[in-house]
Amino acid sequence: MSQEINENLDENQAANEQNDQVCEQNEQNNESELESQLAKVKEDLIRATADFENIKKRLEREKADALKFANEGFARDLLPVIDALEIAANIDGGDEIAAMKDGINLTIEQFKKCFEKYGIKEISTDGEFNPEVHNAINYIESADLPSGSIAQVYQKGYTYNDRVLRPSMVVIAK
């Protein structure tokens, strides 16, 4: 019986050694597989990082170009305004004052059209004083106007996309 036990022990020991060898091989296979997967992931990460940097640089170039040429259309639309002013300034003979007034009025109309196109609007000065868009520079006594209403406009104000560019300078009735 002890011989049988010794044989069983030897068989178990041999089986354990075989299992250990198989486990070692599996670990080595798993380790090399994991290393190849890690190398692939690293390569993918390097490529993704390079792609990201290239996209970032391209977007920065495009942003710089967009900022550089943002006002190109606005400037192009102002050229006819300059032309109208030059016409008004170079009047020869005839009824110069009437011709100059026509040139100046044409210039004002072109400015207004250009401003409207780009979201620049004149601030209304009809009615009540609004401290958000009007700047009161003086008060006057008025029997004709209710207190707090705009009596006179010294300088027109403008908004750009609903943001005040310059408030209207007004005189308020007391």
Coordinates of C-alpha atoms in Angstrom, one line a residue:
M1 CA 0.0 0.0 0.0
S2 CA 2.8 2.4 0.7
Q3 CA 4.2 1.6 -2.7
E4 CA 0.8 2.5 -4.2
I5 CA 0.8 5.7 -2.2
N6 CA 4.3 6.5 -3.4
E7 CA 3.3 5.8 -7.0
N8 CA 0.3 8.0 -6.6
L9 CA 2.5 10.7 -5.1
D10 CA 4.9 10.4 -8.0
E11 CA 2.1 10.6 -10.5
N12 CA 0.6 13.6 -8.8
Q13 CA 4.0 15.3 -8.7
A14 CA 4.5 14.6 -12.4
A15 CA 1.1 16.0 -13.2
N16 CA 1.7 19.1 -11.0
E17 CA 5.0 19.6 -12.9
Q18 CA 3.2 19.3 -16.2
N19 CA 0.5 21.7 -15.0
D20 CA 3.2 24.2 -13.9
Q21 CA 4.9 24.0 -17.3
V22 CA 1.6 24.5 -19.1
C23 CA 0.8 27.5 -16.8
E24 CA 4.2 28.9 -17.4
Q25 CA 3.7 28.6 -21.2
N26 CA 0.3 30.2 -21.0
E27 CA 1.7 33.0 -18.9
Q28 CA 4.4 33.6 -21.4
N29 CA 1.9 33.5 -24.3
N30 CA -0.4 35.9 -22.4
E31 CA 2.4 38.2 -21.6
S32 CA 3.7 38.4 -25.2
E33 CA 0.1 38.9 -26.4
L34 CA -0.4 41.6 -23.9
E35 CA 2.9 43.3 -24.9
S36 CA 1.9 43.2 -28.6
Q37 CA -1.5 44.7 -27.7
L38 CA 0.2 47.4 -25.5
A39 CA 2.5 48.2 -28.4
K40 CA -0.5 48.6 -30.8
V41 CA -2.3 50.8 -28.3
K42 CA 0.8 53.0 -27.9
E43 CA 1.2 53.3 -31.7
D44 CA -2.5 54.2 -32.0
L45 CA -2.2 56.8 -29.2
I46 CA 0.9 58.4 -30.9
R47 CA -1.0 58.6 -34.2
A48 CA -4.1 60.0 -32.5
T49 CA -2.0 62.6 -30.7
A50 CA -0.3 63.6 -34.0
D51 CA -3.7 63.9 -35.8
F52 CA -5.0 66.0 -32.9
E53 CA -2.0 68.3 -33.1
N54 CA -2.3 68.7 -36.9
I55 CA -6.0 69.5 -36.6
K56 CA -5.3 72.0 -33.8
K57 CA -2.7 73.7 -35.9
R58 CA -5.0 73.8 -39.0
L59 CA -7.8 75.3 -36.9
E60 CA -5.5 77.9 -35.5
R61 CA -4.4 78.9 -39.0
E62 CA -8.1 79.0 -40.2
K63 CA -9.0 81.1 -37.1
A64 CA -6.1 83.6 -37.8
D65 CA -7.3 83.9 -41.4
A66 CA -10.9 84.4 -40.4
L67 CA -9.9 87.2 -37.9
K68 CA -7.6 88.7 -40.5
F69 CA -10.3 89.0 -43.1
A70 CA -13.3 89.3 -40.9
N71 CA -13.9 93.0 -41.9
E72 CA -13.2 92.5 -45.6
G73 CA -16.9 92.6 -46.5
F74 CA -17.5 95.6 -44.3
A75 CA -14.6 97.5 -45.8
R76 CA -15.7 96.6 -49.4
D77 CA -19.2 97.9 -48.6
L78 CA -17.7 101.2 -47.3
L79 CA -15.9 101.9 -50.6
P80 CA -19.0 103.4 -52.3
V81 CA -19.4 105.7 -49.3
I82 CA -15.9 107.0 -49.9
D83 CA -16.7 107.4 -53.6
A84 CA -19.8 109.5 -52.7
L85 CA -17.8 111.7 -50.4
E86 CA -15.2 112.2 -53.1
I87 CA -18.0 113.2 -55.5
A88 CA -19.3 115.7 -53.0
A89 CA -15.8 117.1 -52.4
N90 CA -15.0 117.6 -56.1
I91 CA -18.0 119.6 -57.2
D92 CA -17.2 122.1 -60.0
G93 CA -19.4 125.1 -60.9
G94 CA -23.2 125.3 -60.9
D95 CA -25.3 125.1 -57.8
E96 CA -22.5 123.7 -55.6
I97 CA -24.4 123.8 -52.4
A98 CA -27.4 121.8 -53.7
A99 CA -25.0 119.3 -55.4
M100 CA -23.0 119.0 -52.2
K101 CA -26.1 118.4 -50.1
D102 CA -27.2 115.7 -52.6
G103 CA -23.7 114.0 -52.3
I104 CA -23.8 114.2 -48.5
N105 CA -27.3 112.8 -48.3
L106 CA -26.4 110.0 -50.7
T107 CA -23.4 109.2 -48.4
I108 CA -25.6 109.1 -45.3
E109 CA -28.0 106.7 -47.0
Q110 CA -25.2 104.4 -48.1
F111 CA -23.8 104.4 -44.5
K112 CA -27.2 103.5 -43.1
K113 CA -27.6 100.7 -45.6
C114 CA -24.1 99.4 -44.9
F115 CA -24.7 99.6 -41.1
E116 CA -28.1 97.7 -41.4
K117 CA -26.3 95.0 -43.4
Y118 CA -23.9 94.4 -40.5
G119 CA -26.3 94.7 -37.6
I120 CA -25.5 98.3 -36.7
K121 CA -28.7 100.1 -35.8
E122 CA -29.5 103.6 -34.7
I123 CA -30.8 103.9 -31.1
S124 CA -34.3 105.4 -31.0
T125 CA -34.5 108.8 -29.3
D126 CA -38.3 109.1 -29.4
G127 CA -40.0 109.0 -26.1
E128 CA -38.7 108.3 -22.6
F129 CA -35.1 108.4 -21.5
N130 CA -33.5 105.0 -21.1
P131 CA -30.2 105.1 -19.1
E132 CA -29.1 101.8 -20.8
V133 CA -28.9 103.3 -24.2
H134 CA -29.0 107.1 -23.6
N135 CA -26.5 109.5 -22.0
A136 CA -28.2 112.5 -20.5
I137 CA -25.9 115.5 -20.9
N138 CA -28.3 118.2 -19.8
Y139 CA -31.8 118.9 -18.5
I140 CA -34.2 121.6 -19.7
E141 CA -37.5 123.0 -18.5
S142 CA -40.3 122.2 -21.0
A143 CA -44.0 122.8 -20.8
D144 CA -44.6 120.8 -24.0
L145 CA -42.9 117.6 -23.0
P146 CA -43.5 115.3 -20.1
S147 CA -40.7 115.0 -17.5
G148 CA -38.2 112.3 -18.3
S149 CA -38.7 112.4 -22.0
I150 CA -36.0 113.3 -24.6
A151 CA -36.2 116.9 -25.6
Q152 CA -33.1 117.1 -27.9
V153 CA -30.5 114.8 -29.4
Y154 CA -26.9 116.0 -29.6
Q155 CA -25.4 112.8 -31.0
K156 CA -27.0 109.7 -32.3
G157 CA -26.2 106.4 -30.6
Y158 CA -25.8 103.0 -32.2
T159 CA -26.1 99.3 -31.3
Y160 CA -24.2 96.4 -32.9
N161 CA -26.1 93.1 -32.6
D162 CA -28.1 94.6 -29.7
R163 CA -25.0 95.7 -27.8
V164 CA -24.5 99.5 -27.4
L165 CA -21.6 100.8 -29.5
R166 CA -22.2 104.4 -28.4
P167 CA -25.1 105.7 -26.3
S168 CA -27.2 108.6 -27.7
M169 CA -26.2 111.9 -26.1
V170 CA -29.5 113.6 -25.2
V171 CA -31.1 116.5 -23.3
I172 CA -33.9 115.5 -21.0
A173 CA -37.1 117.4 -20.2
K174 CA -37.9 118.3 -16.6

